XYZ file of C-alpha atoms in Angstrom:
303
model
C 18.584 363.264 -119.965
C 19.836 360.019 -121.535
C 22.671 361.978 -123.158
C 23.701 363.652 -119.902
C 26.389 361.011 -119.211
C 28.200 361.062 -122.590
C 28.130 364.865 -122.780
C 29.277 365.130 -119.173
C 32.140 362.708 -119.832
C 33.267 364.742 -122.850
C 33.357 367.889 -120.705
C 35.154 366.065 -117.864
C 37.813 364.676 -120.215
C 38.388 368.065 -121.853
C 38.704 369.872 -118.506
C 41.005 367.179 -117.075
C 43.373 367.343 -120.048
C 43.403 371.136 -120.408
C 43.202 372.188 -116.737
C 44.160 369.271 -114.447
C 44.879 371.358 -111.327
C 41.458 371.200 -109.583
C 41.112 367.488 -110.335
C 44.597 366.826 -108.936
C 43.644 368.636 -105.728
C 40.464 366.580 -105.354
C 42.416 363.386 -106.081
C 44.615 364.112 -103.068
C 41.473 364.111 -100.894
C 40.827 360.458 -101.909
C 37.164 361.070 -102.767
C 36.749 358.221 -105.271
C 35.746 355.499 -102.745
C 33.101 357.848 -101.315
C 31.709 358.488 -104.816
C 31.437 354.735 -105.471
C 29.735 354.196 -102.098
C 27.235 356.977 -102.893
C 26.378 355.295 -106.208
C 25.520 352.026 -104.454
C 23.659 353.755 -101.618
C 21.355 355.387 -104.173
C 21.084 352.124 -106.094
C 19.867 350.464 -102.888
C 17.364 353.293 -102.277
C 15.927 352.813 -105.763
C 15.745 348.991 -105.617
C 12.424 347.412 -104.667
C 12.872 344.463 -102.316
C 10.365 342.520 -104.433
C 12.920 342.506 -107.257
C 15.489 340.709 -105.056
C 14.685 337.209 -106.229
C 16.528 334.498 -108.115
C 15.693 334.630 -111.822
C 16.060 331.532 -114.002
C 18.183 333.131 -116.730
C 20.662 334.814 -114.392
C 22.793 331.722 -113.750
C 23.361 331.121 -117.472
C 24.015 334.819 -118.021
C 26.604 334.890 -115.250
C 28.396 331.881 -116.752
C 28.549 333.601 -120.159
C 29.739 336.871 -118.591
C 32.504 334.938 -116.820
C 33.516 333.274 -120.083
C 33.625 336.568 -122.009
C 35.082 338.893 -119.369
C 37.623 336.679 -117.621
C 38.530 333.940 -120.137
C 37.969 335.097 -123.733
C 39.038 338.686 -123.064
C 42.591 337.707 -121.986
C 42.906 335.498 -125.072
C 41.754 338.302 -127.383
C 44.065 340.749 -125.619
C 47.002 338.384 -126.063
C 46.250 337.974 -129.791
C 46.017 341.748 -130.296
C 49.267 342.407 -128.426
C 51.074 339.632 -130.279
C 50.181 340.941 -133.752
C 49.981 344.713 -133.152
C 53.692 345.493 -132.901
C 53.248 347.451 -129.668
C 56.048 348.509 -127.366
C 56.534 345.754 -124.745
C 55.388 347.951 -121.849
C 52.280 349.193 -123.671
C 51.483 345.624 -124.699
C 51.794 344.451 -121.103
C 49.426 347.185 -119.941
C 46.830 346.251 -122.568
C 47.101 342.559 -121.724
C 46.725 343.207 -117.998
C 43.637 345.318 -118.700
C 42.206 342.419 -120.720
C 42.737 340.124 -117.724
C 40.966 342.103 -115.004
C 37.241 342.019 -114.035
C 34.660 344.787 -114.684
C 34.730 348.196 -113.038
C 32.630 348.627 -109.915
C 30.656 351.810 -110.448
C 30.186 352.546 -114.134
C 28.649 349.157 -115.044
C 25.678 349.834 -112.791
C 25.280 353.465 -113.875
C 25.542 352.648 -117.588
C 23.055 349.791 -117.210
C 20.646 352.219 -115.549
C 21.064 354.735 -118.379
C 20.333 351.923 -120.847
C 17.146 350.970 -118.987
C 18.699 347.645 -118.040
C 18.533 345.520 -114.901
C 20.854 347.300 -112.504
C 20.528 344.503 -109.942
C 21.886 342.053 -112.522
C 24.724 344.445 -113.280
C 25.497 344.683 -109.557
C 25.542 340.902 -109.062
C 27.559 340.301 -112.234
C 30.111 342.917 -111.205
C 30.522 341.536 -107.690
C 30.748 337.919 -108.842
C 33.265 338.623 -111.596
C 35.438 340.678 -109.247
C 35.557 337.801 -106.760
C 36.402 335.257 -109.481
C 38.967 337.620 -110.974
C 41.075 337.131 -107.837
C 41.581 333.542 -109.022
C 41.772 333.957 -112.792
C 44.104 336.970 -113.065
C 47.203 335.326 -111.489
C 46.635 332.032 -113.322
C 46.161 333.556 -116.777
C 48.915 336.116 -116.234
C 51.360 333.277 -115.683
C 50.066 331.376 -118.716
C 50.057 334.316 -121.159
C 52.973 336.428 -119.915
C 55.103 333.964 -118.000
C 55.095 336.209 -114.929
C 53.742 335.290 -111.530
C 51.990 337.505 -109.023
C 50.099 336.862 -105.803
C 46.822 338.722 -105.377
C 45.498 338.612 -101.822
C 41.690 338.322 -101.837
C 41.241 340.108 -98.510
C 41.891 343.739 -99.535
C 39.482 343.421 -102.475
C 36.912 341.604 -100.339
C 37.067 344.337 -97.694
C 36.797 347.007 -100.392
C 33.728 345.346 -101.948
C 32.059 345.091 -98.552
C 32.924 348.655 -97.581
C 32.009 350.617 -100.713
C 29.545 348.297 -102.492
C 27.604 345.852 -100.317
C 27.218 347.917 -97.138
C 26.003 351.092 -98.920
C 23.628 349.018 -101.080
C 22.129 347.231 -98.053
C 21.887 350.547 -96.175
C 19.976 351.994 -99.124
C 17.571 349.033 -99.073
C 16.972 349.532 -95.336
C 16.418 353.281 -95.715
C 14.003 352.920 -98.638
C 10.835 352.466 -96.475
C 11.791 355.601 -94.516
C 12.654 357.687 -97.578
C 9.874 356.810 -100.006
C 9.543 360.300 -101.479
C 13.306 360.701 -101.828
C 13.698 357.293 -103.478
C 11.050 358.250 -106.046
C 12.581 361.650 -106.855
C 13.653 361.877 -110.501
C 16.678 364.035 -109.721
C 18.115 361.289 -107.501
C 18.805 359.191 -110.591
C 21.225 361.860 -111.827
C 23.464 361.620 -108.766
C 25.172 358.311 -109.744
C 25.768 359.734 -113.227
C 27.358 362.838 -111.704
C 29.525 360.579 -109.518
C 30.843 358.722 -112.584
C 31.551 362.009 -114.385
C 33.359 363.357 -111.303
C 35.369 360.122 -110.991
C 36.509 360.382 -114.604
C 37.457 364.047 -114.155
C 39.499 363.388 -111.004
C 41.185 360.208 -112.275
C 42.085 361.632 -115.667
C 43.433 364.830 -114.100
C 45.775 362.663 -112.022
C 46.763 360.665 -115.138
C 47.337 363.573 -117.527
C 51.133 363.532 -117.252
C 51.250 359.787 -117.974
C 49.261 360.221 -121.194
C 51.606 362.993 -122.352
C 54.510 360.522 -122.393
C 53.296 359.191 -125.769
C 53.284 360.964 -129.110
C 49.878 361.675 -130.655
C 50.214 359.006 -133.423
C 51.237 356.380 -130.854
C 48.340 357.389 -128.598
C 45.850 357.171 -131.478
C 47.156 353.731 -132.522
C 46.937 352.462 -128.958
C 43.424 353.895 -128.688
C 42.342 351.984 -131.802
C 43.676 348.722 -130.357
C 41.909 349.392 -127.066
C 38.627 350.029 -128.887
C 39.135 346.873 -130.971
C 39.278 344.763 -127.814
C 36.346 346.522 -126.155
C 34.145 346.319 -129.265
C 35.011 342.613 -129.602
C 33.781 342.020 -126.043
C 30.608 343.990 -126.775
C 30.049 341.914 -129.917
C 30.497 338.620 -128.048
C 28.001 339.784 -125.426
C 25.507 340.920 -128.081
C 25.774 337.590 -129.918
C 25.239 335.687 -126.662
C 22.050 337.537 -125.685
C 19.722 335.838 -128.236
C 21.168 332.421 -127.369
C 20.359 333.075 -123.713
C 16.885 334.405 -124.670
C 17.463 337.625 -122.733
C 15.002 340.490 -122.824
C 16.354 343.999 -123.648
C 16.890 344.954 -119.984
C 18.834 341.758 -119.284
C 20.829 342.144 -122.506
C 21.921 345.647 -121.492
C 23.167 344.362 -118.135
C 25.241 341.681 -119.876
C 26.647 344.009 -122.547
C 27.644 346.796 -120.185
C 29.207 344.493 -117.587
C 30.977 341.734 -119.523
C 32.747 344.254 -121.780
C 34.012 346.607 -119.034
C 37.390 346.499 -117.255
C 38.510 347.984 -113.936
C 41.448 350.383 -113.769
C 42.382 350.066 -110.036
C 42.865 346.272 -110.179
C 44.928 346.582 -113.372
C 47.210 349.145 -111.731
C 47.545 346.852 -108.686
C 48.680 344.018 -110.954
C 51.244 346.277 -112.638
C 52.515 347.322 -109.209
C 52.949 343.642 -108.352
C 54.912 343.154 -111.573
C 57.067 346.207 -110.886
C 55.709 348.019 -113.954
C 53.627 350.806 -112.418
C 56.222 353.496 -113.077
C 56.622 352.656 -116.755
C 54.415 353.393 -119.722
C 52.414 350.181 -119.190
C 49.864 352.075 -117.118
C 49.052 354.309 -120.121
C 47.297 351.393 -121.841
C 45.166 350.844 -118.740
C 44.272 354.527 -118.429
C 43.328 354.823 -122.100
C 41.242 351.639 -122.003
C 39.360 352.845 -118.938
C 38.353 356.202 -120.388
C 37.618 355.055 -123.940
C 35.346 352.223 -122.743
C 33.389 354.680 -120.589
C 33.110 357.191 -123.411
C 31.988 354.628 -126.003
C 29.513 352.914 -123.688
C 28.069 356.233 -122.516
C 27.020 356.874 -126.130
C 25.860 353.266 -126.565
C 23.665 353.152 -123.441
C 20.995 355.658 -124.620
C 20.715 353.767 -127.917
C 20.147 350.517 -126.034
C 17.359 352.224 -124.088
C 15.693 353.358 -127.300
C 16.073 349.952 -128.987
């Protein structure tokens, strides 16, 4: 079952590219927030309250995740864009993706597949998303010379609505649903939610991806993977220095290296670039990171 996610993602990507119609229809129903909320509801159901305690290594791990995901990532993205000879719009999209915090749902699901500490992944994701409200505008101005105002309130409300409230509800329901919380099949539901999210989102993005020629798309994909692998490598090198056990290492790797597509698109909208090809870089980054990490997660579990 460890390979259910990568195989499911491959099928979802193929169906979305070859037959986008059903995914487009589901996208119009705006189901993605409900899928994210379901992931965190189940995560709360499966979390033992005894595990909700402050652990000594978490503070150091969070500081390193912040350094990698929100400070070093923009610098690496800027270096890649500067030397890669990309079209200006594609370069802007890649740089914006390097600036934003980790994605909300897949970090937790991938950490679970890897046998990692999903609670750490949850806390890292929430904390980095809050801090990203501050770092994205500042670093965008420093690296691009453009300014944008990101209001913290919409993101805060979104995090409360589809992350914290479902998670707390799951914790409260756990004593009443002991048998359900222990059911093995329940662990597959978050994975199915991620696969469905990829299918729906990519179906809606298919026309954007077709704007580029195949060689240009492949070259952009290689640059995207270069940045993502660099973030994975920095996280992997940091784990021994932090003296993390394998479960903690997986949480760091699969959170600090991930990037969120919705926030990146919001930034491009603020810059007036959402209708251009800049969004293609964000879309490609989002799906390639999920695909690569879905194959990496089972190997981390076996390590």
